Amino acid sequence: MGRGGDGGELSGWQPEDRFSRRGFVCAHVWASLVADHAGWFVETLADSVFVSRFDNDLLNYSQNKAGVTSEMAGVKVQAFWAGNITFDVKRQYWANFVETGPGFRFHPPQTPAATTVTVSLMHGVYLVNAGNPRGPNYNDFRVGVWYAFTK
């Protein structure tokens, strides 16, 4: 299980551009990581972040995946189903939703073990719709690249 804290300050040219961010994160993976052996896995990540820029709001979220790690053409691949929830203290529409969908993650060949590429297709539902200029549902195609500096 991993735990950590983070924080930061950003100052712009104008005093009103200044904002701060503070947070706490907790993550755990059961079974195989993408660079490890084949098999089933479950992972969960929970985070709470205070952000002054959004009216001193506290954002909370949990991101979860369950799937299987295998190897295709010499590349380690994880196929998974994701389920996420996000909510905030101020109950702003954009910060209160649940989403779920399929995805895959792979470790590109010839790269450090801490490098992964993730592709997913999520369907989400806003939990607060007062002031929401969009509909109550959305679909989102996501591609992400992760690299961690490790020893």
GROMACS .gro file of C-alpha atoms in nm:
model
  151
    1MET     CA    1   0.000   0.000   0.000
    2GLY     CA    2   0.126   0.344  -0.086
    3ARG     CA    3   0.040   0.664   0.096
    4GLY     CA    4   0.156   1.016   0.046
    5GLY     CA    5   0.081   1.381   0.064
    6ASP     CA    6   0.126   1.662  -0.179
    7GLY     CA    7   0.089   2.035  -0.196
    8GLY     CA    8   0.181   2.339  -0.391
    9GLU     CA    9   0.142   2.709  -0.443
   10LEU     CA   10   0.099   2.888  -0.772
   11SER     CA   11   0.146   3.260  -0.809
   12GLY     CA   12   0.057   3.449  -1.124
   13TRP     CA   13   0.111   3.807  -1.228
   14GLN     CA   14  -0.201   3.922  -1.044
   15PRO     CA   15  -0.276   3.857  -0.674
   16GLU     CA   16  -0.608   3.690  -0.768
   17ASP     CA   17  -0.413   3.434  -0.977
   18ARG     CA   18  -0.257   3.283  -0.663
   19PHE     CA   19  -0.395   2.950  -0.544
   20SER     CA   20  -0.289   2.659  -0.327
   21ARG     CA   21  -0.337   2.283  -0.344
   22ARG     CA   22  -0.299   2.035  -0.059
   23GLY     CA   23  -0.383   1.668  -0.066
   24PHE     CA   24  -0.349   1.315   0.060
   25VAL     CA   25  -0.341   0.999  -0.150
   26CYS     CA   26  -0.364   0.630  -0.063
   27ALA     CA   27  -0.322   0.348  -0.319
   28HIS     CA   28  -0.308  -0.032  -0.312
   29VAL     CA   29  -0.261  -0.300  -0.578
   30TRP     CA   30  -0.348  -0.664  -0.522
   31ALA     CA   31  -0.173  -0.917  -0.750
   32SER     CA   32   0.036  -0.835  -1.055
   33LEU     CA   33   0.162  -0.498  -1.174
   34VAL     CA   34   0.179  -0.433  -1.550
   35ALA     CA   35   0.555  -0.503  -1.560
   36ASP     CA   36   0.519  -0.816  -1.344
   37HIS     CA   37   0.390  -1.164  -1.421
   38ALA     CA   38   0.058  -1.258  -1.581
   39GLY     CA   39  -0.253  -1.290  -1.365
   40TRP     CA   40  -0.550  -1.114  -1.214
   41PHE     CA   41  -0.520  -0.778  -1.042
   42VAL     CA   42  -0.727  -0.527  -0.847
   43GLU     CA   43  -0.613  -0.175  -0.771
   44THR     CA   44  -0.766   0.116  -0.586
   45LEU     CA   45  -0.658   0.476  -0.538
   46ALA     CA   46  -0.824   0.731  -0.310
   47ASP     CA   47  -0.734   1.099  -0.299
   48SER     CA   48  -0.858   1.413  -0.127
   49VAL     CA   49  -0.739   1.751  -0.248
   50PHE     CA   50  -0.805   2.100  -0.112
   51VAL     CA   51  -0.794   2.358  -0.393
   52SER     CA   52  -0.830   2.727  -0.310
   53ARG     CA   53  -0.894   2.822  -0.675
   54PHE     CA   54  -1.233   2.646  -0.670
   55ASP     CA   55  -1.381   2.850  -0.384
   56ASN     CA   56  -1.173   2.665  -0.121
   57ASP     CA   57  -1.325   2.331  -0.220
   58LEU     CA   58  -1.224   1.983  -0.108
   59LEU     CA   59  -1.234   1.728  -0.393
   60ASN     CA   60  -1.245   1.356  -0.310
   61TYR     CA   61  -1.219   1.067  -0.548
   62SER     CA   62  -1.168   0.695  -0.572
   63GLN     CA   63  -1.037   0.525  -0.888
   64ASN     CA   64  -1.062   0.146  -0.910
   65LYS     CA   65  -0.963  -0.119  -1.164
   66ALA     CA   66  -1.001  -0.497  -1.182
   67GLY     CA   67  -0.861  -0.703  -1.466
   68VAL     CA   68  -0.601  -0.943  -1.596
   69THR     CA   69  -0.235  -0.904  -1.698
   70SER     CA   70  -0.115  -1.101  -2.000
   71GLU     CA   71   0.149  -1.083  -2.272
   72MET     CA   72   0.077  -1.014  -2.639
   73ALA     CA   73   0.357  -1.017  -2.897
   74GLY     CA   74   0.612  -0.969  -2.618
   75VAL     CA   75   0.430  -0.671  -2.465
   76LYS     CA   76   0.280  -0.684  -2.113
   77VAL     CA   77  -0.087  -0.579  -2.136
   78GLN     CA   78  -0.359  -0.533  -1.874
   79ALA     CA   79  -0.724  -0.544  -1.976
   80PHE     CA   80  -0.946  -0.400  -1.704
   81TRP     CA   81  -1.282  -0.261  -1.603
   82ALA     CA   82  -1.269   0.071  -1.419
   83GLY     CA   83  -1.511   0.228  -1.174
   84ASN     CA   84  -1.459   0.577  -1.031
   85ILE     CA   85  -1.643   0.818  -0.804
   86THR     CA   86  -1.571   1.188  -0.745
   87PHE     CA   87  -1.744   1.427  -0.505
   88ASP     CA   88  -1.673   1.761  -0.341
   89VAL     CA   89  -1.776   1.958  -0.034
   90LYS     CA   90  -1.929   2.252  -0.230
   91ARG     CA   91  -2.150   2.017  -0.441
   92GLN     CA   92  -2.046   2.169  -0.773
   93TYR     CA   93  -2.194   1.974  -1.066
   94TRP     CA   94  -1.861   1.911  -1.240
   95ALA     CA   95  -1.708   1.759  -0.925
   96ASN     CA   96  -1.979   1.503  -0.845
   97PHE     CA   97  -2.000   1.202  -1.072
   98VAL     CA   98  -1.960   0.828  -1.108
   99GLU     CA   99  -1.810   0.664  -1.414
  100THR     CA  100  -1.731   0.316  -1.538
  101GLY     CA  101  -1.589   0.151  -1.847
  102PRO     CA  102  -1.334  -0.079  -2.011
  103GLY     CA  103  -0.971  -0.009  -2.077
  104PHE     CA  104  -0.624  -0.148  -2.124
  105ARG     CA  105  -0.279  -0.053  -2.005
  106PHE     CA  106   0.053  -0.165  -2.146
  107HIS     CA  107   0.422  -0.132  -2.082
  108PRO     CA  108   0.590  -0.015  -2.406
  109PRO     CA  109   0.891  -0.227  -2.508
  110GLN     CA  110   1.237  -0.079  -2.458
  111THR     CA  111   1.115   0.161  -2.186
  112PRO     CA  112   1.181   0.168  -1.809
  113ALA     CA  113   0.955  -0.056  -1.601
  114ALA     CA  114   0.779   0.251  -1.454
  115THR     CA  115   0.639   0.353  -1.796
  116THR     CA  116   0.282   0.268  -1.892
  117VAL     CA  117   0.026   0.381  -2.149
  118THR     CA  118  -0.343   0.359  -2.056
  119VAL     CA  119  -0.642   0.376  -2.293
  120SER     CA  120  -1.001   0.371  -2.165
  121LEU     CA  121  -1.358   0.451  -2.265
  122MET     CA  122  -1.564   0.577  -1.973
  123HIS     CA  123  -1.938   0.641  -1.936
  124GLY     CA  124  -2.022   0.885  -1.658
  125VAL     CA  125  -2.323   1.024  -1.477
  126TYR     CA  126  -2.324   1.361  -1.298
  127LEU     CA  127  -2.467   1.329  -0.946
  128VAL     CA  128  -2.549   1.701  -0.914
  129ASN     CA  129  -2.724   1.861  -1.212
  130ALA     CA  130  -2.820   2.205  -1.076
  131GLY     CA  131  -2.631   2.455  -1.292
  132ASN     CA  132  -2.505   2.182  -1.528
  133PRO     CA  133  -2.501   2.318  -1.887
  134ARG     CA  134  -2.435   1.966  -2.018
  135GLY     CA  135  -2.660   1.664  -2.000
  136PRO     CA  136  -2.660   1.432  -1.697
  137ASN     CA  137  -2.449   1.168  -1.882
  138TYR     CA  138  -2.121   1.174  -2.075
  139ASN     CA  139  -1.881   0.947  -2.261
  140ASP     CA  140  -1.507   1.004  -2.245
  141PHE     CA  141  -1.222   0.849  -2.446
  142ARG     CA  142  -0.893   0.876  -2.249
  143VAL     CA  143  -0.530   0.812  -2.329
  144GLY     CA  144  -0.265   0.859  -2.062
  145VAL     CA  145   0.110   0.811  -2.029
  146TRP     CA  146   0.266   0.744  -1.689
  147TYR     CA  147   0.630   0.752  -1.592
  148ALA     CA  148   0.761   0.739  -1.236
  149PHE     CA  149   1.113   0.807  -1.120
  150THR     CA  150   1.205   0.508  -0.904
  151LYS     CA  151   1.521   0.356  -0.758
   0.00000   0.00000   0.00000
